[in-house]
Amino acid sequence: DQQVKQNSPSLSVQEGRISILNCDYTNSMFDYFLWYKKYPAEGPTFLISISSIKDKNEDGRFTVFLNKSAKHLSLHIVPSQPGDSAVYFCAAMDSGGYQKVTFGIGTKLQVIP
Amino acid sequence: KAGVTQTPRYLIKTRGQQVTLSCSPISGHRSVSWYQQTPGQGLQFLFEYFSETQRNKGNFPGRFSGRQFSNSRSEMNVSTLELGDSALYLCASSLAGTGTEKLFFGSGTQLSVL
């Protein structure tokens, strides 16, 4: 049972345009959400996070939006750059306990120059 | 500061064998988590250790086990390997493994079971 769902396995975007990656979750206990980026042959690296008390968090070109009622979050990358081409994992957790992060299956983003 | 180090980088085993993977966390990090990555399932949580104690466990069979040493280094063992165990095994560390601490991942061990 996938508690964190990324329904788009891949996404292609032109350089300079906006990339929007989507994620849905089912577990109401999740109150903290993260995005990780993974390049081939490397481990995932933390990108951005958001607490359930917020609906938006921005860090440079990256913005994460959270819609709690819809149990949906999205990652916006503006403008997209070729170096952003990677697999993006949406992740969620219950911040009250010990770390057990639940990840989605990932979305492969390709930014075309 | 050195990152999370996982050894070996690649492993090829045959069905029925057992395997041990190693993880050295970032210096000062006491929590170590293990994840299995497969194309269709994404990253799945295996277990988390802190101060040599397993605090959390995912939904994996008992063939998957781990341990943590007093220097926070961790090992993961898979016994009686099956073809479906072929995956990238990722180790992650954090300071205390609580709240909203970021996970720092190693590059993983790619295990192929033939």
PDB file of C-alpha atoms in Angstrom:
ATOM      1  CA  ASP A   1       0.000   0.000   0.000  1.00  0.00           C
ATOM      2  CA  GLN A   2       1.679   3.167  -1.249  1.00  0.00           C
ATOM      3  CA  GLN A   3       1.109   5.850   1.372  1.00  0.00           C
ATOM      4  CA  VAL A   4       3.023   8.388  -0.713  1.00  0.00           C
ATOM      5  CA  LYS A   5       2.157   8.388  -4.399  1.00  0.00           C
ATOM      6  CA  GLN A   6       3.950  10.015  -7.285  1.00  0.00           C
ATOM      7  CA  ASN A   7       1.784   9.212 -10.268  1.00  0.00           C
ATOM      8  CA  SER A   8       4.053  10.653 -12.952  1.00  0.00           C
ATOM      9  CA  PRO A   9       7.099   8.434 -13.482  1.00  0.00           C
ATOM     10  CA  SER A  10       8.705  10.993 -15.767  1.00  0.00           C
ATOM     11  CA  LEU A  11       8.481  14.608 -16.848  1.00  0.00           C
ATOM     12  CA  SER A  12      10.219  16.576 -19.618  1.00  0.00           C
ATOM     13  CA  VAL A  13      10.488  20.352 -19.490  1.00  0.00           C
ATOM     14  CA  GLN A  14      12.270  22.945 -21.598  1.00  0.00           C
ATOM     15  CA  GLU A  15      15.085  24.869 -19.958  1.00  0.00           C
ATOM     16  CA  GLY A  16      13.809  28.115 -18.451  1.00  0.00           C
ATOM     17  CA  ARG A  17      10.251  26.883 -18.043  1.00  0.00           C
ATOM     18  CA  ILE A  18       8.522  25.761 -14.857  1.00  0.00           C
ATOM     19  CA  SER A  19       8.702  22.156 -13.672  1.00  0.00           C
ATOM     20  CA  ILE A  20       5.833  20.950 -11.490  1.00  0.00           C
ATOM     21  CA  LEU A  21       6.165  17.633  -9.695  1.00  0.00           C
ATOM     22  CA  ASN A  22       3.152  16.265  -7.865  1.00  0.00           C
ATOM     23  CA  CYS A  23       2.696  14.001  -4.877  1.00  0.00           C
ATOM     24  CA  ASP A  24      -0.304  12.628  -2.984  1.00  0.00           C
ATOM     25  CA  TYR A  25      -0.380  10.987   0.433  1.00  0.00           C
ATOM     26  CA  THR A  26      -2.944   8.938   2.280  1.00  0.00           C
ATOM     27  CA  ASN A  27      -1.740   8.772   5.892  1.00  0.00           C
ATOM     28  CA  SER A  28      -3.301  11.508   8.045  1.00  0.00           C
ATOM     29  CA  MET A  29      -0.512  11.100  10.612  1.00  0.00           C
ATOM     30  CA  PHE A  30       2.027  12.622   8.227  1.00  0.00           C
ATOM     31  CA  ASP A  31       2.808  16.165   9.306  1.00  0.00           C
ATOM     32  CA  TYR A  32       6.159  16.835   7.672  1.00  0.00           C
ATOM     33  CA  PHE A  33       6.963  16.534   3.996  1.00  0.00           C
ATOM     34  CA  LEU A  34      10.227  16.553   2.107  1.00  0.00           C
ATOM     35  CA  TRP A  35      11.602  16.403  -1.390  1.00  0.00           C
ATOM     36  CA  TYR A  36      14.852  14.654  -2.166  1.00  0.00           C
ATOM     37  CA  LYS A  37      16.774  14.745  -5.431  1.00  0.00           C
ATOM     38  CA  LYS A  38      18.797  11.823  -6.734  1.00  0.00           C
ATOM     39  CA  TYR A  39      21.400  11.744  -9.490  1.00  0.00           C
ATOM     40  CA  PRO A  40      22.534   8.413 -10.972  1.00  0.00           C
ATOM     41  CA  ALA A  41      25.143   6.589  -8.899  1.00  0.00           C
ATOM     42  CA  GLU A  42      24.609   8.951  -5.966  1.00  0.00           C
ATOM     43  CA  GLY A  43      22.443   8.819  -2.875  1.00  0.00           C
ATOM     44  CA  PRO A  44      19.397  11.088  -2.534  1.00  0.00           C
ATOM     45  CA  THR A  45      20.074  14.601  -1.252  1.00  0.00           C
ATOM     46  CA  PHE A  46      17.643  16.769   0.668  1.00  0.00           C
ATOM     47  CA  LEU A  47      16.092  19.553  -1.381  1.00  0.00           C
ATOM     48  CA  ILE A  48      13.284  21.259   0.521  1.00  0.00           C
ATOM     49  CA  SER A  49      10.716  20.508   3.198  1.00  0.00           C
ATOM     50  CA  ILE A  50       7.436  21.800   4.570  1.00  0.00           C
ATOM     51  CA  SER A  51       5.599  21.407   7.839  1.00  0.00           C
ATOM     52  CA  SER A  52       1.879  20.747   7.881  1.00  0.00           C
ATOM     53  CA  ILE A  53       1.321  24.092   9.625  1.00  0.00           C
ATOM     54  CA  LYS A  54       2.386  25.862   6.438  1.00  0.00           C
ATOM     55  CA  ASP A  55       1.033  25.765   2.920  1.00  0.00           C
ATOM     56  CA  LYS A  56       4.098  27.061   1.113  1.00  0.00           C
ATOM     57  CA  ASN A  57       7.849  27.036   1.537  1.00  0.00           C
ATOM     58  CA  GLU A  58      10.342  28.661  -0.793  1.00  0.00           C
ATOM     59  CA  ASP A  59      14.057  28.191  -1.259  1.00  0.00           C
ATOM     60  CA  GLY A  60      15.518  29.959  -4.249  1.00  0.00           C
ATOM     61  CA  ARG A  61      14.173  28.395  -7.431  1.00  0.00           C
ATOM     62  CA  PHE A  62      12.326  25.698  -5.479  1.00  0.00           C
ATOM     63  CA  THR A  63       8.897  26.074  -3.911  1.00  0.00           C
ATOM     64  CA  VAL A  64       6.839  23.392  -2.248  1.00  0.00           C
ATOM     65  CA  PHE A  65       3.080  23.781  -1.864  1.00  0.00           C
ATOM     66  CA  LEU A  66       0.977  21.757   0.542  1.00  0.00           C
ATOM     67  CA  ASN A  67      -2.792  21.268   0.336  1.00  0.00           C
ATOM     68  CA  LYS A  68      -3.683  19.364   3.487  1.00  0.00           C
ATOM     69  CA  SER A  69      -7.367  18.980   2.729  1.00  0.00           C
ATOM     70  CA  ALA A  70      -6.526  17.304  -0.567  1.00  0.00           C
ATOM     71  CA  LYS A  71      -3.524  15.483   0.894  1.00  0.00           C
ATOM     72  CA  HIS A  72      -1.488  16.812  -2.004  1.00  0.00           C
ATOM     73  CA  LEU A  73       1.838  18.543  -2.353  1.00  0.00           C
ATOM     74  CA  SER A  74       3.763  19.824  -5.307  1.00  0.00           C
ATOM     75  CA  LEU A  75       7.282  20.977  -6.050  1.00  0.00           C
ATOM     76  CA  HIS A  76       7.766  23.896  -8.421  1.00  0.00           C
ATOM     77  CA  ILE A  77      11.140  24.595 -10.014  1.00  0.00           C
ATOM     78  CA  VAL A  78      11.419  27.981 -11.700  1.00  0.00           C
ATOM     79  CA  PRO A  79      13.288  28.431 -13.945  1.00  0.00           C
ATOM     80  CA  SER A  80      14.252  24.851 -14.734  1.00  0.00           C
ATOM     81  CA  GLN A  81      17.910  24.217 -15.570  1.00  0.00           C
ATOM     82  CA  PRO A  82      19.589  21.207 -17.234  1.00  0.00           C
ATOM     83  CA  GLY A  83      21.368  20.470 -13.933  1.00  0.00           C
ATOM     84  CA  ASP A  84      17.953  19.863 -12.372  1.00  0.00           C
ATOM     85  CA  SER A  85      17.602  16.668 -14.425  1.00  0.00           C
ATOM     86  CA  ALA A  86      17.359  13.959 -11.776  1.00  0.00           C
ATOM     87  CA  VAL A  87      14.889  11.701  -9.998  1.00  0.00           C
ATOM     88  CA  TYR A  88      12.807  13.558  -7.418  1.00  0.00           C
ATOM     89  CA  PHE A  89      11.404  11.688  -4.440  1.00  0.00           C
ATOM     90  CA  CYS A  90       8.507  12.971  -2.422  1.00  0.00           C
ATOM     91  CA  ALA A  91       8.683  11.880   1.220  1.00  0.00           C
ATOM     92  CA  ALA A  92       6.532  12.178   4.325  1.00  0.00           C
ATOM     93  CA  MET A  93       6.831  11.485   8.013  1.00  0.00           C
ATOM     94  CA  ASP A  94       5.180  11.727  11.396  1.00  0.00           C
ATOM     95  CA  SER A  95       7.512  14.157  13.152  1.00  0.00           C
ATOM     96  CA  GLY A  96       6.433  13.037  16.616  1.00  0.00           C
ATOM     97  CA  GLY A  97       8.294   9.757  16.650  1.00  0.00           C
ATOM     98  CA  TYR A  98      11.578   8.313  15.602  1.00  0.00           C
ATOM     99  CA  GLN A  99      12.490   8.816  11.997  1.00  0.00           C
ATOM    100  CA  LYS A 100      10.653   6.554   9.608  1.00  0.00           C
ATOM    101  CA  VAL A 101      10.425   8.408   6.352  1.00  0.00           C
ATOM    102  CA  THR A 102       7.991   7.118   3.734  1.00  0.00           C
ATOM    103  CA  PHE A 103       9.046   7.796   0.167  1.00  0.00           C
ATOM    104  CA  GLY A 104       7.223   7.804  -3.138  1.00  0.00           C
ATOM    105  CA  ILE A 105       8.547   5.902  -6.144  1.00  0.00           C
ATOM    106  CA  GLY A 106      10.076   9.011  -7.675  1.00  0.00           C
ATOM    107  CA  THR A 107       9.596  11.181 -10.763  1.00  0.00           C
ATOM    108  CA  LYS A 108      12.388  11.417 -13.313  1.00  0.00           C
ATOM    109  CA  LEU A 109      12.728  15.000 -14.477  1.00  0.00           C
ATOM    110  CA  GLN A 110      14.490  15.801 -17.727  1.00  0.00           C
ATOM    111  CA  VAL A 111      15.219  19.439 -18.482  1.00  0.00           C
ATOM    112  CA  ILE A 112      15.904  19.890 -22.168  1.00  0.00           C
ATOM    113  CA  PRO A 113      18.415  22.611 -23.122  1.00  0.00           C
TER     114      PRO A 113
ATOM    115  CA  LYS B   1      33.381  16.460   7.031  1.00  0.00           C
ATOM    116  CA  ALA B   2      33.204  13.084   5.303  1.00  0.00           C
ATOM    117  CA  GLY B   3      29.798  11.934   4.114  1.00  0.00           C
ATOM    118  CA  VAL B   4      28.025   8.646   4.654  1.00  0.00           C
ATOM    119  CA  THR B   5      30.175   5.808   3.371  1.00  0.00           C
ATOM    120  CA  GLN B   6      28.755   2.517   2.178  1.00  0.00           C
ATOM    121  CA  THR B   7      30.750  -0.550   1.225  1.00  0.00           C
ATOM    122  CA  PRO B   8      30.921  -2.403  -1.020  1.00  0.00           C
ATOM    123  CA  ARG B   9      29.623  -0.361  -3.931  1.00  0.00           C
ATOM    124  CA  TYR B  10      28.536  -3.403  -5.930  1.00  0.00           C
ATOM    125  CA  LEU B  11      27.804  -7.001  -4.992  1.00  0.00           C
ATOM    126  CA  ILE B  12      26.825 -10.040  -7.017  1.00  0.00           C
ATOM    127  CA  LYS B  13      25.459 -13.039  -5.147  1.00  0.00           C
ATOM    128  CA  THR B  14      23.502 -16.165  -5.974  1.00  0.00           C
ATOM    129  CA  ARG B  15      20.203 -17.293  -4.547  1.00  0.00           C
ATOM    130  CA  GLY B  16      20.442 -18.828  -1.099  1.00  0.00           C
ATOM    131  CA  GLN B  17      23.609 -17.001  -0.131  1.00  0.00           C
ATOM    132  CA  GLN B  18      23.811 -14.347   2.522  1.00  0.00           C
ATOM    133  CA  VAL B  19      25.282 -10.866   2.321  1.00  0.00           C
ATOM    134  CA  THR B  20      26.489  -8.180   4.719  1.00  0.00           C
ATOM    135  CA  LEU B  21      26.506  -4.505   3.812  1.00  0.00           C
ATOM    136  CA  SER B  22      28.350  -1.837   5.753  1.00  0.00           C
ATOM    137  CA  CYS B  23      27.606   1.804   6.510  1.00  0.00           C
ATOM    138  CA  SER B  24      29.709   4.457   8.233  1.00  0.00           C
ATOM    139  CA  PRO B  25      27.639   7.505   9.181  1.00  0.00           C
ATOM    140  CA  ILE B  26      28.758  11.115   9.215  1.00  0.00           C
ATOM    141  CA  SER B  27      30.928  11.784  12.236  1.00  0.00           C
ATOM    142  CA  GLY B  28      28.736  12.718  15.194  1.00  0.00           C
ATOM    143  CA  HIS B  29      25.598  11.186  13.721  1.00  0.00           C
ATOM    144  CA  ARG B  30      24.163   8.494  15.954  1.00  0.00           C
ATOM    145  CA  SER B  31      21.078   7.457  13.991  1.00  0.00           C
ATOM    146  CA  VAL B  32      21.431   5.149  10.997  1.00  0.00           C
ATOM    147  CA  SER B  33      18.556   4.100   8.754  1.00  0.00           C
ATOM    148  CA  TRP B  34      18.486   1.611   5.911  1.00  0.00           C
ATOM    149  CA  TYR B  35      16.328   1.791   2.801  1.00  0.00           C
ATOM    150  CA  GLN B  36      15.815  -0.519  -0.160  1.00  0.00           C
ATOM    151  CA  GLN B  37      15.338   1.111  -3.556  1.00  0.00           C
ATOM    152  CA  THR B  38      13.734  -0.762  -6.431  1.00  0.00           C
ATOM    153  CA  PRO B  39      12.320   0.721  -9.662  1.00  0.00           C
ATOM    154  CA  GLY B  40       8.700  -0.138  -8.920  1.00  0.00           C
ATOM    155  CA  GLN B  41       8.661   0.515  -5.177  1.00  0.00           C
ATOM    156  CA  GLY B  42      10.830   3.554  -4.663  1.00  0.00           C
ATOM    157  CA  LEU B  43      12.657   3.770  -1.341  1.00  0.00           C
ATOM    158  CA  GLN B  44      11.298   1.446   1.299  1.00  0.00           C
ATOM    159  CA  PHE B  45      12.251   1.746   4.952  1.00  0.00           C
ATOM    160  CA  LEU B  46      14.027  -1.276   6.402  1.00  0.00           C
ATOM    161  CA  PHE B  47      15.057  -0.246   9.929  1.00  0.00           C
ATOM    162  CA  GLU B  48      16.587   2.498  12.061  1.00  0.00           C
ATOM    163  CA  TYR B  49      19.235   2.211  14.751  1.00  0.00           C
ATOM    164  CA  PHE B  50      20.316   4.569  17.512  1.00  0.00           C
ATOM    165  CA  SER B  51      22.891   3.806  20.181  1.00  0.00           C
ATOM    166  CA  GLU B  52      23.081   0.180  19.088  1.00  0.00           C
ATOM    167  CA  THR B  53      19.303  -0.268  19.475  1.00  0.00           C
ATOM    168  CA  GLN B  54      16.794  -0.877  16.724  1.00  0.00           C
ATOM    169  CA  ARG B  55      14.052   1.688  17.286  1.00  0.00           C
ATOM    170  CA  ASN B  56      11.965   1.228  14.175  1.00  0.00           C
ATOM    171  CA  LYS B  57      11.412  -1.498  11.619  1.00  0.00           C
ATOM    172  CA  GLY B  58       9.721  -1.634   8.228  1.00  0.00           C
ATOM    173  CA  ASN B  59       7.676  -4.416   6.670  1.00  0.00           C
ATOM    174  CA  PHE B  60      10.430  -6.741   5.579  1.00  0.00           C
ATOM    175  CA  PRO B  61      10.847 -10.443   6.367  1.00  0.00           C
ATOM    176  CA  GLY B  62      13.131 -11.620   9.139  1.00  0.00           C
ATOM    177  CA  ARG B  63      15.812 -12.472   6.564  1.00  0.00           C
ATOM    178  CA  PHE B  64      16.677  -8.784   6.710  1.00  0.00           C
ATOM    179  CA  SER B  65      18.503  -7.827   9.863  1.00  0.00           C
ATOM    180  CA  GLY B  66      20.910  -5.201  11.029  1.00  0.00           C
ATOM    181  CA  ARG B  67      23.003  -4.005  13.873  1.00  0.00           C
ATOM    182  CA  GLN B  68      24.821  -0.927  15.025  1.00  0.00           C
ATOM    183  CA  PHE B  69      28.142  -0.728  16.772  1.00  0.00           C
ATOM    184  CA  SER B  70      29.267   1.575  19.562  1.00  0.00           C
ATOM    185  CA  ASN B  71      30.974   3.868  17.038  1.00  0.00           C
ATOM    186  CA  SER B  72      27.593   4.236  15.235  1.00  0.00           C
ATOM    187  CA  ARG B  73      28.752   2.218  12.227  1.00  0.00           C
ATOM    188  CA  SER B  74      26.032  -0.131  11.032  1.00  0.00           C
ATOM    189  CA  GLU B  75      25.768  -3.362   9.129  1.00  0.00           C
ATOM    190  CA  MET B  76      22.839  -4.884   7.340  1.00  0.00           C
ATOM    191  CA  ASN B  77      22.542  -8.593   6.669  1.00  0.00           C
ATOM    192  CA  VAL B  78      20.301 -10.449   4.261  1.00  0.00           C
ATOM    193  CA  SER B  79      20.190 -14.224   4.591  1.00  0.00           C
ATOM    194  CA  THR B  80      18.916 -16.798   2.105  1.00  0.00           C
ATOM    195  CA  LEU B  81      18.963 -14.344  -0.758  1.00  0.00           C
ATOM    196  CA  GLU B  82      16.107 -14.338  -3.257  1.00  0.00           C
ATOM    197  CA  LEU B  83      16.031 -12.890  -6.776  1.00  0.00           C
ATOM    198  CA  GLY B  84      13.664 -10.177  -5.555  1.00  0.00           C
ATOM    199  CA  ASP B  85      16.297  -8.893  -3.141  1.00  0.00           C
ATOM    200  CA  SER B  86      18.169  -7.371  -6.073  1.00  0.00           C
ATOM    201  CA  ALA B  87      18.081  -3.652  -5.321  1.00  0.00           C
ATOM    202  CA  LEU B  88      20.036  -0.591  -4.321  1.00  0.00           C
ATOM    203  CA  TYR B  89      20.456  -0.537  -0.558  1.00  0.00           C
ATOM    204  CA  LEU B  90      20.840   2.939   0.865  1.00  0.00           C
ATOM    205  CA  CYS B  91      22.044   3.927   4.274  1.00  0.00           C
ATOM    206  CA  ALA B  92      21.229   7.315   5.782  1.00  0.00           C
ATOM    207  CA  SER B  93      22.412   9.006   8.929  1.00  0.00           C
ATOM    208  CA  SER B  94      21.209  11.868  11.105  1.00  0.00           C
ATOM    209  CA  LEU B  95      22.180  13.316  14.456  1.00  0.00           C
ATOM    210  CA  ALA B  96      19.544  11.735  16.672  1.00  0.00           C
ATOM    211  CA  GLY B  97      16.942  10.378  14.287  1.00  0.00           C
ATOM    212  CA  THR B  98      14.103  12.355  15.793  1.00  0.00           C
ATOM    213  CA  GLY B  99      11.730  15.049  14.722  1.00  0.00           C
ATOM    214  CA  THR B 100      12.408  16.612  11.396  1.00  0.00           C
ATOM    215  CA  GLU B 101      16.138  16.070  11.092  1.00  0.00           C
ATOM    216  CA  LYS B 102      17.407  15.748   7.543  1.00  0.00           C
ATOM    217  CA  LEU B 103      18.651  12.393   6.371  1.00  0.00           C
ATOM    218  CA  PHE B 104      22.065  12.253   4.755  1.00  0.00           C
ATOM    219  CA  PHE B 105      22.369   9.332   2.350  1.00  0.00           C
ATOM    220  CA  GLY B 106      25.310   7.321   1.168  1.00  0.00           C
ATOM    221  CA  SER B 107      25.719   6.326  -2.485  1.00  0.00           C
ATOM    222  CA  GLY B 108      24.340   2.878  -1.796  1.00  0.00           C
ATOM    223  CA  THR B 109      25.289  -0.728  -2.394  1.00  0.00           C
ATOM    224  CA  GLN B 110      23.926  -2.216  -5.605  1.00  0.00           C
ATOM    225  CA  LEU B 111      23.094  -5.852  -4.905  1.00  0.00           C
ATOM    226  CA  SER B 112      22.416  -8.258  -7.760  1.00  0.00           C
ATOM    227  CA  VAL B 113      21.109 -11.725  -6.940  1.00  0.00           C
ATOM    228  CA  LEU B 114      21.494 -14.288  -9.723  1.00  0.00           C
TER     229      LEU B 114
END
